[in-house]
Coordinates of N, CA and C in Angstrom, one line a residue:
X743 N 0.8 -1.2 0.0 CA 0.0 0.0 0.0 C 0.9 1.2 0.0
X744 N 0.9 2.6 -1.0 CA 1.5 3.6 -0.9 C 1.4 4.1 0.3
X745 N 1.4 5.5 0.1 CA 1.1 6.5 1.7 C 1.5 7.5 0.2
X746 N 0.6 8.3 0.6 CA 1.3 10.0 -0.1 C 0.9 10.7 1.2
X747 N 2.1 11.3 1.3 CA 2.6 12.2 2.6 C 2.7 13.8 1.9
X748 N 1.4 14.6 2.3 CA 1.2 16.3 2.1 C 2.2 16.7 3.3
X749 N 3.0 17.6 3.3 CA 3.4 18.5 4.0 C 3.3 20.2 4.2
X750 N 2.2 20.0 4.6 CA 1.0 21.5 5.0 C 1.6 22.3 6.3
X751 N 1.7 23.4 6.0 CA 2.2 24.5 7.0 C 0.7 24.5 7.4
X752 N -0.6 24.1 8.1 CA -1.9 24.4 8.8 C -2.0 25.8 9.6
X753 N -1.2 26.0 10.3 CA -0.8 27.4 11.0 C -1.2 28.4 9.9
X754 N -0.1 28.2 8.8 CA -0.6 29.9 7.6 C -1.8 29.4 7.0
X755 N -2.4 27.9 7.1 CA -3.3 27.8 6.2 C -4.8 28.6 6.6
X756 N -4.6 28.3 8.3 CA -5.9 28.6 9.3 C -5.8 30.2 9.2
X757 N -4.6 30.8 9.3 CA -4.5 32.7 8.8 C -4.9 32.6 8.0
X758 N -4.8 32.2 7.1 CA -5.2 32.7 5.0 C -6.5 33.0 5.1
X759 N -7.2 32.0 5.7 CA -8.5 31.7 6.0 C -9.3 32.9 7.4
X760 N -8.9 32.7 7.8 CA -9.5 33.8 9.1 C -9.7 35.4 7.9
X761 N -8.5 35.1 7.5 CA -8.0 36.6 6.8 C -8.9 37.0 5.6
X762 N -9.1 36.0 4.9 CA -10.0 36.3 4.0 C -11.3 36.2 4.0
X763 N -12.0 36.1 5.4 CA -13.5 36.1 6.2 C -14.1 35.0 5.8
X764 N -13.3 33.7 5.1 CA -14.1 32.9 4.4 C -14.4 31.6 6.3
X765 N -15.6 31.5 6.4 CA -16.1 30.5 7.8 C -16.2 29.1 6.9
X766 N -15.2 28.2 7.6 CA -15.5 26.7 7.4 C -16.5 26.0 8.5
X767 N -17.5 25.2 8.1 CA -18.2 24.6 9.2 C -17.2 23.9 10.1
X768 N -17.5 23.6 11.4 CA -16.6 23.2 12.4 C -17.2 21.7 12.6
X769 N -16.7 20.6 12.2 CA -17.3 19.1 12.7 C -16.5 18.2 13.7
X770 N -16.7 18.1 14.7 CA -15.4 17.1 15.7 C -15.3 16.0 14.8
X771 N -13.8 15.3 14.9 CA -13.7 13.9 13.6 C -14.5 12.9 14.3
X772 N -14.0 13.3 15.9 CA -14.5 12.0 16.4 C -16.2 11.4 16.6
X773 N -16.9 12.8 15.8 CA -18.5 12.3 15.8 C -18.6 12.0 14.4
X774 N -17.5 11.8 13.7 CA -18.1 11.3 12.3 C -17.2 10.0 11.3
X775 N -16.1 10.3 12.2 CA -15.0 9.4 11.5 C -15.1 7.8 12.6
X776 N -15.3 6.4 12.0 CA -14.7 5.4 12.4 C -13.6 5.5 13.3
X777 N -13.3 4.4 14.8 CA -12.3 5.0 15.5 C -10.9 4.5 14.8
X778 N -11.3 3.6 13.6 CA -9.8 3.1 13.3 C -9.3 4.4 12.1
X779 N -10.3 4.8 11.1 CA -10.0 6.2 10.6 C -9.4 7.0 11.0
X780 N -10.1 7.3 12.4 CA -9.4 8.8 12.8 C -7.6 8.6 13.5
X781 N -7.9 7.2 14.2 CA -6.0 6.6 14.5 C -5.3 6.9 13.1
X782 N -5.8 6.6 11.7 CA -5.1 6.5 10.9 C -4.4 8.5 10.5
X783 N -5.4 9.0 10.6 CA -5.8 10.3 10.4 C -4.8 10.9 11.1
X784 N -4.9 10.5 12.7 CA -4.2 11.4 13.9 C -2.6 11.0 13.4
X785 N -2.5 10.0 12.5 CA -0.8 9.8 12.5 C -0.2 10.6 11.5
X786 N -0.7 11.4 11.1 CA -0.4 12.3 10.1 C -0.4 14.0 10.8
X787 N -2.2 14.2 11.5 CA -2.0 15.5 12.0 C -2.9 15.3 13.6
X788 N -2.5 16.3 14.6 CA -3.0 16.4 15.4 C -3.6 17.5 15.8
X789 N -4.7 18.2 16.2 CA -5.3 19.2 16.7 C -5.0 20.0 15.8
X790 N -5.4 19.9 14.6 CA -5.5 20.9 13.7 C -6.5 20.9 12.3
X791 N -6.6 22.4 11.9 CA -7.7 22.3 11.0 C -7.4 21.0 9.4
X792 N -8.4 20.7 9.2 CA -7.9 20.1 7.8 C -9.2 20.2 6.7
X793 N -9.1 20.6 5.7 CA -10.3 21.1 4.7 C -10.4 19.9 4.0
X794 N -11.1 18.8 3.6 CA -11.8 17.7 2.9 C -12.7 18.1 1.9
X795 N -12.1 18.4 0.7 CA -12.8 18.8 -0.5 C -14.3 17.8 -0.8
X796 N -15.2 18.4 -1.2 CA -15.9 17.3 -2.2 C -15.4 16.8 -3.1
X797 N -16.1 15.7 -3.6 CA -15.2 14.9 -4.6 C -15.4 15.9 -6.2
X798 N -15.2 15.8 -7.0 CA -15.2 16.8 -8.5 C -16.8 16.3 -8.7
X799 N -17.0 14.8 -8.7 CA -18.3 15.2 -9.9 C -19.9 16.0 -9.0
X800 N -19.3 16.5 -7.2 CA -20.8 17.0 -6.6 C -20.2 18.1 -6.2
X801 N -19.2 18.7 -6.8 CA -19.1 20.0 -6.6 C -19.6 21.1 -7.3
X802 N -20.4 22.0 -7.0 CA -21.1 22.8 -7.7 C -19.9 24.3 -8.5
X803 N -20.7 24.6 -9.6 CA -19.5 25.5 -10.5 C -19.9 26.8 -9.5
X804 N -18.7 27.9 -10.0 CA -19.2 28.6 -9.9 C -20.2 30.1 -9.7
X805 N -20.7 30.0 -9.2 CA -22.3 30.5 -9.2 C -23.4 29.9 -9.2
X806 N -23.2 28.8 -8.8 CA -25.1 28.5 -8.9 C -25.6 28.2 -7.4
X807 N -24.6 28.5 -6.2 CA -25.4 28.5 -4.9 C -26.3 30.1 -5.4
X808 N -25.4 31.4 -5.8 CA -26.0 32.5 -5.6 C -26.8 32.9 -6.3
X809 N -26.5 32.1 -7.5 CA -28.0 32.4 -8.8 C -26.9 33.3 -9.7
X810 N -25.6 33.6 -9.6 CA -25.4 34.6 -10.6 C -24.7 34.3 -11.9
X811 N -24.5 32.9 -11.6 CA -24.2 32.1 -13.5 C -25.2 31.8 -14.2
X812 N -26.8 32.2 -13.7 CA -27.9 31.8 -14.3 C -28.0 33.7 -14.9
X813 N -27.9 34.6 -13.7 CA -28.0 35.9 -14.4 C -27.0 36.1 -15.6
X814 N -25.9 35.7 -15.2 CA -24.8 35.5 -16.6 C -25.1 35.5 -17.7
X815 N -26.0 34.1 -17.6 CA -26.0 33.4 -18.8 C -27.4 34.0 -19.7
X816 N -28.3 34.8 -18.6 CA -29.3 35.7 -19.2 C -29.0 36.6 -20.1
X817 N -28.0 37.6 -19.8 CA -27.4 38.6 -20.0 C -26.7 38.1 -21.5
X818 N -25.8 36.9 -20.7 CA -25.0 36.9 -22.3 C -26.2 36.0 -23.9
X819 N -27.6 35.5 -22.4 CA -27.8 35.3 -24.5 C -28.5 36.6 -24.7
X820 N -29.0 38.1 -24.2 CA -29.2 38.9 -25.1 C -28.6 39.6 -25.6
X821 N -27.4 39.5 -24.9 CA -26.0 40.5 -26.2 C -26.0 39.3 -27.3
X822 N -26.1 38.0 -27.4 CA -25.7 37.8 -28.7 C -27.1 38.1 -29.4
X823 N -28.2 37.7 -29.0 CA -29.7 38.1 -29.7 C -29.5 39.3 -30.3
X824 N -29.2 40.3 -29.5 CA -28.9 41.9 -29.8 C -28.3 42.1 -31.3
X825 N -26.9 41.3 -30.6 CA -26.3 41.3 -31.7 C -26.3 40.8 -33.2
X826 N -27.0 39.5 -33.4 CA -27.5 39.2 -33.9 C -28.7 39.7 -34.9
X827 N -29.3 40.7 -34.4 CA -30.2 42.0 -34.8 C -29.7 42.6 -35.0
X828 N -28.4 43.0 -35.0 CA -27.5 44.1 -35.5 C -26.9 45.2 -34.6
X829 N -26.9 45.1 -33.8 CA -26.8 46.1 -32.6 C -25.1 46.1 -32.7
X830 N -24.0 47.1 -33.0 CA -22.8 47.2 -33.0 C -21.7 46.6 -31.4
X831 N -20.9 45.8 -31.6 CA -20.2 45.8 -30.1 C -19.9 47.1 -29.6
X832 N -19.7 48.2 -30.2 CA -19.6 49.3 -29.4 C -20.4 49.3 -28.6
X833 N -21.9 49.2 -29.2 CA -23.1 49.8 -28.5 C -23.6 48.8 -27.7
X834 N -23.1 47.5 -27.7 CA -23.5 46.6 -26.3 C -22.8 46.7 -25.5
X835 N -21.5 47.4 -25.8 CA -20.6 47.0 -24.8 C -20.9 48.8 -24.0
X836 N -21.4 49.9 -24.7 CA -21.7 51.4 -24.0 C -23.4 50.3 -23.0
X837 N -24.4 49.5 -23.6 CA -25.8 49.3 -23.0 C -24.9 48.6 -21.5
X838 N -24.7 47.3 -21.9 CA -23.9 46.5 -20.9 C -22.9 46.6 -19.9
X839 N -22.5 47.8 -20.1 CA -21.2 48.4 -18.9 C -20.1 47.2 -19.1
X840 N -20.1 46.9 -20.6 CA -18.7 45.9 -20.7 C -17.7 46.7 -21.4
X841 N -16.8 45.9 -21.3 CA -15.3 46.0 -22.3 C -15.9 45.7 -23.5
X842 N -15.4 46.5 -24.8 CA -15.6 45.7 -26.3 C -14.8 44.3 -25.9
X843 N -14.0 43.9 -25.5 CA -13.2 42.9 -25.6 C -14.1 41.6 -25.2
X844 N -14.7 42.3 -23.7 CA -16.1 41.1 -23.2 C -17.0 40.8 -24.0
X845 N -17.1 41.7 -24.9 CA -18.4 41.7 -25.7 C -17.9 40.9 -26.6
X846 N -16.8 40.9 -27.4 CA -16.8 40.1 -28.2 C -16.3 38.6 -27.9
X847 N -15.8 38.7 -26.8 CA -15.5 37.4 -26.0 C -17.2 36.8 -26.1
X848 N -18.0 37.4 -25.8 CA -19.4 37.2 -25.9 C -20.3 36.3 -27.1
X849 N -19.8 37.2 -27.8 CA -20.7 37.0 -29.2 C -20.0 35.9 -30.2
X850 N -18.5 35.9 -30.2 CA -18.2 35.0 -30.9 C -17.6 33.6 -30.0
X851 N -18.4 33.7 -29.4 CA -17.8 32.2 -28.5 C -19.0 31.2 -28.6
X852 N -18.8 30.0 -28.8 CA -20.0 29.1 -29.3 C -21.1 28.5 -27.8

């Protein structure tokens, strides 16, 4: 059996965190982890924080707890409609409060 061994400074990791106002839920291991888990666990770290990602395929993208990749994606199909009708990137990008650059990042992306 391997072992992959992280070597985490936790100290600057728990500042980074404080610092950037972001709150992690707080769970004790020992109400959730198996007692042979958590022996396995403790031989690695002791009394300290550790973040346990979701696995990739239930992690949500970004914006859809807040609803604003759904406003995104409103926005961007009326700049292409717009555009589409003829409306200049100048003039989406003066309605839209974008960059020409966003705009055309916009309209010509499939």
């Amino acid at each position: 059996m391997n072992r992959i061994v992280y070597n985490v400074d936790f100290a600057s990791l728990e500042r980074n965190f404080l610092r950037s106002g972001v709150r992690m839920k707080y769970i004790k291991a020992n109400n959730i982890f198996p007692e042979e888990l958590l022996k396995q666990i403790q031989k690695y770290v002791q009394g300290e924080l550790v973040y346990i990602p979701k696995p990739e395929g239930v992690r949500k993208k970004w914006g859809e707890n807040s609803g604003h990749r759904v406003y995104l994606d409103q926005r961007n199909s009326q700049i292409r409609e717009k555009f589409l009708i003829g409306l200049s990137i100048d003039e989406l990008a003066e309605e839209f409060c974008l960059s020409i650059e966003s705009i055309k990042r916009i309209v010509y992306s499939k």
